[in-house]
XYZ file of C-alpha atoms in Angstrom:
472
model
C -9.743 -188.515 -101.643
C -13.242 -187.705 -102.852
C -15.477 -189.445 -105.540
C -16.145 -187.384 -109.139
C -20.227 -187.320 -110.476
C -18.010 -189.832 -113.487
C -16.641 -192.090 -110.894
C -13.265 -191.387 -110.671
C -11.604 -189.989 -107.609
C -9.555 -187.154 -107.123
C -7.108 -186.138 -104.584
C -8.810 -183.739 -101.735
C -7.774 -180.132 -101.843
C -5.233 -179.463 -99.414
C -7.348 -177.629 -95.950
C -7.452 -174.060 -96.210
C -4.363 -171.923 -95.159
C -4.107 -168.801 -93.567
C -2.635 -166.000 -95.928
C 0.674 -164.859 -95.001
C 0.915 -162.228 -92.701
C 1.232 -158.582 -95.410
C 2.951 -155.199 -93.960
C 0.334 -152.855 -93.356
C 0.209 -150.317 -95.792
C 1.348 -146.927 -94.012
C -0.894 -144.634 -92.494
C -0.861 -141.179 -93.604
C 0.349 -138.457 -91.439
C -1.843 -136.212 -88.952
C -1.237 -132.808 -88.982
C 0.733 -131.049 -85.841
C -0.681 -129.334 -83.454
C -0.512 -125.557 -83.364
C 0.498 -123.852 -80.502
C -1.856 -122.089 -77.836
C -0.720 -118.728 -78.885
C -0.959 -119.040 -83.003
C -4.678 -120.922 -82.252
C -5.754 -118.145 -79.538
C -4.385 -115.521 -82.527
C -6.535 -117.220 -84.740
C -9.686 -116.615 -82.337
C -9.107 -113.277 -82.098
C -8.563 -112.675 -85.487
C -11.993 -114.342 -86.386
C -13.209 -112.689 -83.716
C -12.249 -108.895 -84.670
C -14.108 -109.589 -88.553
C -16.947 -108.743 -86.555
C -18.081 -105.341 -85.236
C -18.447 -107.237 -81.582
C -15.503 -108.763 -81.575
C -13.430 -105.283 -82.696
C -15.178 -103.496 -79.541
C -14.225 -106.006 -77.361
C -10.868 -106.004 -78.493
C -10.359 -102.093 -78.848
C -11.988 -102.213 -74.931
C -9.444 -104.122 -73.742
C -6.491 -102.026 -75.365
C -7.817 -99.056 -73.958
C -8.431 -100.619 -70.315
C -4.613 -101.997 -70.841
C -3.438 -98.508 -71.822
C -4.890 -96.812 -68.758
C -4.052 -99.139 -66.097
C -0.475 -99.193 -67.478
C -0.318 -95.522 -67.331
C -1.509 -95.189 -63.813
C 0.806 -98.068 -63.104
C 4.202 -96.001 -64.539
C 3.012 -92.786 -62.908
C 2.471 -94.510 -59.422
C 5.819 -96.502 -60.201
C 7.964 -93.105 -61.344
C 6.138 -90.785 -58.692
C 6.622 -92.822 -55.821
C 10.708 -93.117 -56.561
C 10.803 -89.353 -56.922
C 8.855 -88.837 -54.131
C 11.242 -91.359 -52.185
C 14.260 -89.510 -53.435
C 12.571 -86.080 -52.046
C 11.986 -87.581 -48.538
C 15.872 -88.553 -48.328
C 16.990 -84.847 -49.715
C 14.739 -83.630 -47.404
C 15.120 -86.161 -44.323
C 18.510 -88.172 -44.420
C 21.451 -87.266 -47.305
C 20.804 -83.231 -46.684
C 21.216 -83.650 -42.318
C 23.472 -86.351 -43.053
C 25.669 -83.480 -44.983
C 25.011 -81.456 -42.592
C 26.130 -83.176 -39.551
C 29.264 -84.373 -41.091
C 30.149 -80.777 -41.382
C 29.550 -80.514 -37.696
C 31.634 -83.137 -37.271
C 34.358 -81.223 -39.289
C 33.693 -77.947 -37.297
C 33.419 -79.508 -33.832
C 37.377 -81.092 -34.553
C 38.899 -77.803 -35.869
C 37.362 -75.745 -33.019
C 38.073 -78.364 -30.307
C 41.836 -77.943 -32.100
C 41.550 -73.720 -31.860
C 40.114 -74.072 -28.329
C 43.355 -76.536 -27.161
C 45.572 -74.663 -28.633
C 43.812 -71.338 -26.834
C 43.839 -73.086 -23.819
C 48.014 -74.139 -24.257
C 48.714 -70.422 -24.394
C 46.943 -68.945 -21.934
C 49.093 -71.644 -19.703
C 47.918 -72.608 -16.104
C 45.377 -69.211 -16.565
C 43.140 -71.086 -18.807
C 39.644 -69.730 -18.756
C 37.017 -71.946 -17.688
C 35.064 -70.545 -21.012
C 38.117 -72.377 -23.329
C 37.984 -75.322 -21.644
C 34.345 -76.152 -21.511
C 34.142 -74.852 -25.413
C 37.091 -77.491 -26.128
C 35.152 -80.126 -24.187
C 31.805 -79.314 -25.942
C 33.039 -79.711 -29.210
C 34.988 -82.853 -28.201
C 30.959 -83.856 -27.022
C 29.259 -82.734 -30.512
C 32.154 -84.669 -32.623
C 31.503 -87.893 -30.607
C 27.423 -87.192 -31.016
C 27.398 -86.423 -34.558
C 29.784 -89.931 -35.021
C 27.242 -91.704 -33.698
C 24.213 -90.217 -35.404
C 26.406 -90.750 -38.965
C 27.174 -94.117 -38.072
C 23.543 -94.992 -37.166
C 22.266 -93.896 -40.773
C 25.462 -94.822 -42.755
C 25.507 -98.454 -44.783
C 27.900 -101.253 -42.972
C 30.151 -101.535 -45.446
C 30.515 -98.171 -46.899
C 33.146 -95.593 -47.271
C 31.402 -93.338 -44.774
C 31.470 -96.333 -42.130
C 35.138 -96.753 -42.667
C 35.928 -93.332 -41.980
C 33.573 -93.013 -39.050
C 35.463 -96.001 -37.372
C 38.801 -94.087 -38.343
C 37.779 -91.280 -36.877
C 36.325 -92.657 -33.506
C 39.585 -94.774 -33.028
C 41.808 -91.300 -33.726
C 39.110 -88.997 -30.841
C 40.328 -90.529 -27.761
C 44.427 -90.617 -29.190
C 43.866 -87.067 -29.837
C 42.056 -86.648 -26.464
C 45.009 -88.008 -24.401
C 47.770 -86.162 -26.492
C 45.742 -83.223 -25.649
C 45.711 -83.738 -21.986
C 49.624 -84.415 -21.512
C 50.331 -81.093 -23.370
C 48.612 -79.427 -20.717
C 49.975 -81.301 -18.241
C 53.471 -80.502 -19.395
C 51.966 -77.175 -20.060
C 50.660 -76.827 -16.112
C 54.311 -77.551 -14.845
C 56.251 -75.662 -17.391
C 57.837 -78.350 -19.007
C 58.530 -77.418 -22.940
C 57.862 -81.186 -23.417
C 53.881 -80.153 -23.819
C 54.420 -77.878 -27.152
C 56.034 -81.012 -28.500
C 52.467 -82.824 -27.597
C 50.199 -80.223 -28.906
C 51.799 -79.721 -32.054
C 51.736 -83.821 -31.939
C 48.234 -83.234 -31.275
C 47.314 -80.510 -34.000
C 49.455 -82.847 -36.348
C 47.092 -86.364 -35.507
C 44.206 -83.225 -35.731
C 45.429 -81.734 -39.495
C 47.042 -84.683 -41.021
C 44.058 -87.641 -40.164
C 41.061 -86.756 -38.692
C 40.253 -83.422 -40.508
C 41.375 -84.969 -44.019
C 38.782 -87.813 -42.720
C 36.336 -85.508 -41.240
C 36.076 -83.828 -45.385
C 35.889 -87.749 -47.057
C 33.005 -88.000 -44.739
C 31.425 -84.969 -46.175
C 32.090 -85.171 -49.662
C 30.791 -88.698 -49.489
C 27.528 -87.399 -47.966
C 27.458 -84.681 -50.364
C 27.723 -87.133 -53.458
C 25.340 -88.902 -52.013
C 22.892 -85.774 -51.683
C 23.554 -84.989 -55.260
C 22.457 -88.305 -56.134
C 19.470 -88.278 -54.520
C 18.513 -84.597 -55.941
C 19.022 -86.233 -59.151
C 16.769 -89.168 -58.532
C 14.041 -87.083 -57.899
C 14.054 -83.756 -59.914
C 13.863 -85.354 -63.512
C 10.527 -85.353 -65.454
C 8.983 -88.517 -65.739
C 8.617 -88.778 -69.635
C 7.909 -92.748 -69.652
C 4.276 -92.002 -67.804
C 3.935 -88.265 -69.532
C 4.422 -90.442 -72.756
C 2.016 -93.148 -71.910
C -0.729 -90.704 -70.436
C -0.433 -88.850 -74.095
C -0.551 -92.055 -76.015
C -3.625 -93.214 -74.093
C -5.603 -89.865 -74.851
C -4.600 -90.538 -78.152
C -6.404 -93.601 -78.031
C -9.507 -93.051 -76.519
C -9.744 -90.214 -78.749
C -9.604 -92.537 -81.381
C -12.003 -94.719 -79.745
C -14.499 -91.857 -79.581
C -14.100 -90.829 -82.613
C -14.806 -94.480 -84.146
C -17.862 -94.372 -81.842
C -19.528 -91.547 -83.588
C -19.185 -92.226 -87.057
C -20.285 -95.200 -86.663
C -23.659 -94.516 -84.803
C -23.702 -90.749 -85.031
C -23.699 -90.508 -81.040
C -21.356 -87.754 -79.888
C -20.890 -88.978 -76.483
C -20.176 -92.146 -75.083
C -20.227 -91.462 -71.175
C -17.795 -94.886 -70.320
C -15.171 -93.231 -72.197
C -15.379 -89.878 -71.421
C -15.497 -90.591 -67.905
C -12.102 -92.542 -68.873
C -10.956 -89.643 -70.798
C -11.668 -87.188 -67.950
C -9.963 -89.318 -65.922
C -7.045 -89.753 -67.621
C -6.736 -85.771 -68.474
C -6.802 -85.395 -64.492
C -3.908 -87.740 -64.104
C -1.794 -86.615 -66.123
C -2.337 -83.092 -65.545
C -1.901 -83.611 -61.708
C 1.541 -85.747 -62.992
C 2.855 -82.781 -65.019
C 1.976 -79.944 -62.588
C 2.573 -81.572 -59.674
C 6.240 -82.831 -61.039
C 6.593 -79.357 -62.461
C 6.212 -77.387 -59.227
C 8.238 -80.412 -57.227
C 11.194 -79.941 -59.866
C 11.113 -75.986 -59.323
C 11.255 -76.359 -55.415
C 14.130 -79.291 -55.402
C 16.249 -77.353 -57.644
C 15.574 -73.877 -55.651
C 16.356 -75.737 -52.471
C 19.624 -76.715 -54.101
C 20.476 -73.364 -55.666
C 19.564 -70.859 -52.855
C 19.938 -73.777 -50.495
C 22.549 -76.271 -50.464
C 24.809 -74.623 -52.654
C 25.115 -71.627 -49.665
C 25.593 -74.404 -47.488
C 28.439 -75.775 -48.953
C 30.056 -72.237 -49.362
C 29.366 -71.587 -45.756
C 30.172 -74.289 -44.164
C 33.476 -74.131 -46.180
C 34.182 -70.746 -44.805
C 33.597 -71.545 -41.212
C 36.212 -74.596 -41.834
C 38.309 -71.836 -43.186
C 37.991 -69.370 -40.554
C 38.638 -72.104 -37.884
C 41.880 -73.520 -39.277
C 42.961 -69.810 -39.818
C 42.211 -69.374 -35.991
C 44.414 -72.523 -35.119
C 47.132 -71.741 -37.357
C 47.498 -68.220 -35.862
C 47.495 -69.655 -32.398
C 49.947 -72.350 -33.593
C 52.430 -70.052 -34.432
C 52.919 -68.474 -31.447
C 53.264 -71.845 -29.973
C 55.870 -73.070 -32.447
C 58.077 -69.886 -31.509
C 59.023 -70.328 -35.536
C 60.425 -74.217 -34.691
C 58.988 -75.176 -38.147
C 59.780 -73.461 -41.037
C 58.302 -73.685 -44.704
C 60.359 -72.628 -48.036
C 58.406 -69.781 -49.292
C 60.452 -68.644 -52.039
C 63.955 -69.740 -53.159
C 66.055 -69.305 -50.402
C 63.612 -67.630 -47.833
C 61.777 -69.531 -45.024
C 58.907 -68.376 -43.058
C 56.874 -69.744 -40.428
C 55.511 -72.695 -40.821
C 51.941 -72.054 -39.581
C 51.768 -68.181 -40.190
C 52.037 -69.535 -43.997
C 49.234 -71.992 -43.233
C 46.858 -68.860 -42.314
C 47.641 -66.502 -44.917
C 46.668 -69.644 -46.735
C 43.240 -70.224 -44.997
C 42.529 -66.719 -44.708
C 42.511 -66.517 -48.508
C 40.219 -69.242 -48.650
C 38.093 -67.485 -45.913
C 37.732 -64.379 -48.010
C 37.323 -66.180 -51.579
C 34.164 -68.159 -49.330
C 32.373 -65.145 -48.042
C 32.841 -63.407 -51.459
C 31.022 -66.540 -52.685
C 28.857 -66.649 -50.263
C 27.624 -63.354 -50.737
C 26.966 -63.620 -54.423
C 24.713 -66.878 -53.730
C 22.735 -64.817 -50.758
C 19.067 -64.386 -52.693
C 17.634 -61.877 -49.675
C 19.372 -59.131 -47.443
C 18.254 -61.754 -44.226
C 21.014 -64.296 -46.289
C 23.467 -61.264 -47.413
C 23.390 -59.311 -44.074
C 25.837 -61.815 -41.438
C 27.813 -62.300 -44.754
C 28.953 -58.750 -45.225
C 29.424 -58.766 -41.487
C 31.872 -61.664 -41.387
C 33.593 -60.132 -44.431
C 33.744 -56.856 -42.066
C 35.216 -58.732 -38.837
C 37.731 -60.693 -41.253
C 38.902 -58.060 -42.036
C 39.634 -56.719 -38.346
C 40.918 -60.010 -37.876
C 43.522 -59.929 -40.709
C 44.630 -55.900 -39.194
C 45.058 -57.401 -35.857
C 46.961 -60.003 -36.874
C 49.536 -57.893 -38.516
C 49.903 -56.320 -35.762
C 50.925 -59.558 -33.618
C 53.263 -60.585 -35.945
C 55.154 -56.973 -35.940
C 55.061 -57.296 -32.093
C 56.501 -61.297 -32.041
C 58.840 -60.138 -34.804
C 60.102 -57.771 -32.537
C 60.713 -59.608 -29.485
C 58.167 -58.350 -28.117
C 56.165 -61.798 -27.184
C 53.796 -60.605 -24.774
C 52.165 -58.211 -26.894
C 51.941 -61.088 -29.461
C 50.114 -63.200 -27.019
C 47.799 -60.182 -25.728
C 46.858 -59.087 -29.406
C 45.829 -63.134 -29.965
C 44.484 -64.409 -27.516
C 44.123 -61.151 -24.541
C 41.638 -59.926 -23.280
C 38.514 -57.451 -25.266
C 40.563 -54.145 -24.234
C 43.331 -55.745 -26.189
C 41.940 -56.120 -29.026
C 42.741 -59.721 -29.401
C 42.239 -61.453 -32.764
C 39.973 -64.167 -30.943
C 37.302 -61.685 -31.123
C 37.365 -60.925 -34.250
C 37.536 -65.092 -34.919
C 34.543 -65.499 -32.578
C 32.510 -63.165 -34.438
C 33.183 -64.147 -37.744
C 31.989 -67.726 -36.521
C 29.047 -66.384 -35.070
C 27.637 -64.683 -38.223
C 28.441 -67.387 -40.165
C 26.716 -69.729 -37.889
C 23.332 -67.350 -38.582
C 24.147 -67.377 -42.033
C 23.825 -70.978 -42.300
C 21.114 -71.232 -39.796
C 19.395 -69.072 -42.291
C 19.691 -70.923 -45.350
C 19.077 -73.852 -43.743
C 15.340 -72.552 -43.065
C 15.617 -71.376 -46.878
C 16.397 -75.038 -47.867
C 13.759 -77.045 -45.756
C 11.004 -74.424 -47.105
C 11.604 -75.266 -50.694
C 12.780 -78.762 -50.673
C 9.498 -78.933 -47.776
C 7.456 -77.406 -51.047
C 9.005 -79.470 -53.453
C 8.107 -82.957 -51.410
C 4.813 -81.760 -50.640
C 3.744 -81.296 -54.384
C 4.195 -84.914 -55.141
C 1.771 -85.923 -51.813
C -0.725 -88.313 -52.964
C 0.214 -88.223 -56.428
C 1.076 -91.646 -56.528
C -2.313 -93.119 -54.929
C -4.288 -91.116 -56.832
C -3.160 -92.268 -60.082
C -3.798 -95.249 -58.979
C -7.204 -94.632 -58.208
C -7.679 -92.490 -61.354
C -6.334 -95.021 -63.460
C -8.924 -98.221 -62.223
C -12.305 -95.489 -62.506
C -11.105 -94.650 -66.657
C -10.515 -98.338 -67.326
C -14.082 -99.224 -65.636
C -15.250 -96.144 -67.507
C -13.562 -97.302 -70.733
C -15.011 -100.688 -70.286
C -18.304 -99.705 -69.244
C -18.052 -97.667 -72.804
C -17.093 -100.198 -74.416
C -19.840 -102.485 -72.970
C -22.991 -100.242 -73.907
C -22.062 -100.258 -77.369
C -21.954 -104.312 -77.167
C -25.136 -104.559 -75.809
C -26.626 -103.314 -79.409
C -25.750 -106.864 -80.678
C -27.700 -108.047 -78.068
């Protein structure tokens, strides 16, 4: 209670009471954040409203532009230049030796089957050819299987074919063992043999070299195509610094700005050195193909030809017409007699080819003479066949496999290998000269775009740099 100035007494107020607790009233919202790269866009957009900040952009577009360029051209050169070395180094002698591998197997066939008639008068010269080429098949195995993939094709024929050597090696041997004693039991192991020889390794022996010879073609077309990604680039960044050079002199009347024409004379080098340099590699790979490889192939198909021809002829004599092949309706002929006409047809359709693909008289010359002795050879033949025909097997035998006085169709066989063997040596030479040329046009091409590349983008930003220092 408290006392009024009139006397009278009122009632205290009541002590003072906290107000009760209000919501706060809501705080208005902040703004989000921008990202980095719409604030750093920002920057550079209020950077290039100024004459500064346009040069330093336009120095770092033309910097980017020729580093990227040397970076493509050292990127596509150095595949193409990869590809080269394996034409040139692995897929071509890859090819190659699995031909040899072919070759040595039909002529280590021929040379048995030489051997089987000539009976316990074998020449020491058949023998030691059939073991040689038993040596070079086993060789070139191992070289292919040394530079084949694991688990490729090619390994899974090599395997086949090393497993299938020595089973061929021993049917061989008991046919002349038979052979030796006069038991007829050994012509039913050499045509056992010929039939492991025809049937599975030589069939394996050609999936071998048609896989090497895709893979060949695949490298030749890794590394004969123009590289128009980097040709492109090179243009576009002449292009630019053109532009940049331009923009330089209207703008301060100077004609030359040494920073970028350094870069531009750097960048005219590269890319001159890229199209040139590609240009003359492209016209040696595809000249080592054409006047190369492609005579290879022919060649090599005609000595396969020429050698089953061989083993077929001595074959037949061997089979004494045992096997016999429907030739027309009703008539029958011997089996392997058919097998040569066959070959020998393939023989003269390959040196035909052959000769046609020869570019120089060194290439045409062994050709024509193969095409001569074939010819011999197919005469001769004739002449066996009239003579076993006739009963007369002795002649047969003496006109196939007899000695030089006569006439024998071995020789003829023998030389027909013989210039096809320097026919291929020869374009052999022929291919590692151009695809040689061809590789060695694209030496260093890679490096120094590199190096060609970092001088015009320290040129272009030296450029670049002098004209910034006028703000200065």
């Amino acid at each position: 209670m408290t006392n009024t100035p009139n006397g009278t007494r009122t009632a205290a107020p009541p002590p003072h009471q906290p107000p009760a607790s209000q919501p706060s009233p809501p705080s208005p919202l902040l703004p989000a954040r921008r990202t980095a790269f719409a604030e750093g866009w920002d920057h550079l957009r209020a950077a290039a409203t100024t004459e500064p900040g346009r040069l330093r952009v336009i120095g770092a577009v033309l910097a980017s532009l020729v580093l990227a360029f040397g970076t493509v051209t050292a990127w596509q050169t150095t595949t193409r230049t990869a590809a080269a070395d394996d034409v040139l180094h692995s897929s071509r002698p890859l090819t190659s030796a699995a031909a040899d591998i072919y070759r040595s197997l039909a002529d280590a066939n021929t040379a048995a089957s030489s051997g089987f008639l000539a009976g316990g008068q074998e020449s020491k010269e058949t023998r030691e050819r059939y073991e040689s080429d038993i040596r070079t098949a086993a060789a070139k195995l191992v070289t292919a299987a040394n530079s084949s993939d694991p688990d490729s094709p090619s390994a899974r024929t090599i395997a086949k074919l090393n497993k299938l050597l020595p089973e061929y090696k021993g049917l061989i041997e008991r046919a002349r063992a038979n052979n030796r004693q006069g038991y007829p039991l050994g012509g039913a192991y050499l045509r056992h043999a010929n039939d492991t020889m025809q049937t599975q390794m030589l069939p394996a022996a050609e999936a071998l070299y048609t896989s090497e010879s895709r893979r060949l073609r695949a490298d030749y077309a890794d590394a004969t195509p123009y590289p128009w990604a980097a040709i492109a680039l090179g243009a576009t960044t002449l292009a630019a610094l053109a532009w940049a050079q331009h923009r330089t002199y209207r703008r301060t009347n100077r004609v030359l700005n040494h920073g970028l024409v350094a870069a531009t004379a750097a960048t005219t080098v590269a890319l001159l050195w890229l199209t040139v340099g590609h240009s003359v590699a492209r016209a040696g790979l595809n000249d080592s193909y054409d006047h190369g490889v492609r005579s290879l192939d022919v060649l090599h198909e005609a000595r396969i030809a020429s050698l089953k021809a061989r083993g077929n002829e001595n074959l037949t004599l061997v089979n004494r017409g045992a096997e016999t092949v429907e030739v027309e309706p009703g008539k029958f002929d011997d089996k392997f007699d058919v097998a040569y006409r066959a070959s020998m047809k393939d023989l003269a359709e390959g040196l035909a080819e052959a000769a046609a693909l020869a570019d120089d008289d060194m290439g045409k010359a062994p050709v024509r003479a193969a095409t001569g002795n074939m010819d011999v050879w197919q005469d001769r033949h004739r002449q066996a066949r009239e003579a076993d025909d006739a009963g007369d097997y002795q002649t047969a035998l003496d006109r196939i496999i007899g000695a030089k006085s006569k006439q024998p169709t071995g020789e003829c066989f023998d030389s027909v290998d013989r210039n096809l063997q320097t026919a291929i040596a020869h374009e052999e030479r022929e291919f590692e000269e151009a695809a040689g040329d061809g590789r060695d046009a694209l030496t260093g091409l890679a490096a120094g775009a590199a190096v060609l590349a970092v001088l015009g983008a320290a040129g272009a930003l030296l450029g670049i740099g002098r004209r910034l220092s006028e703000y200065r």
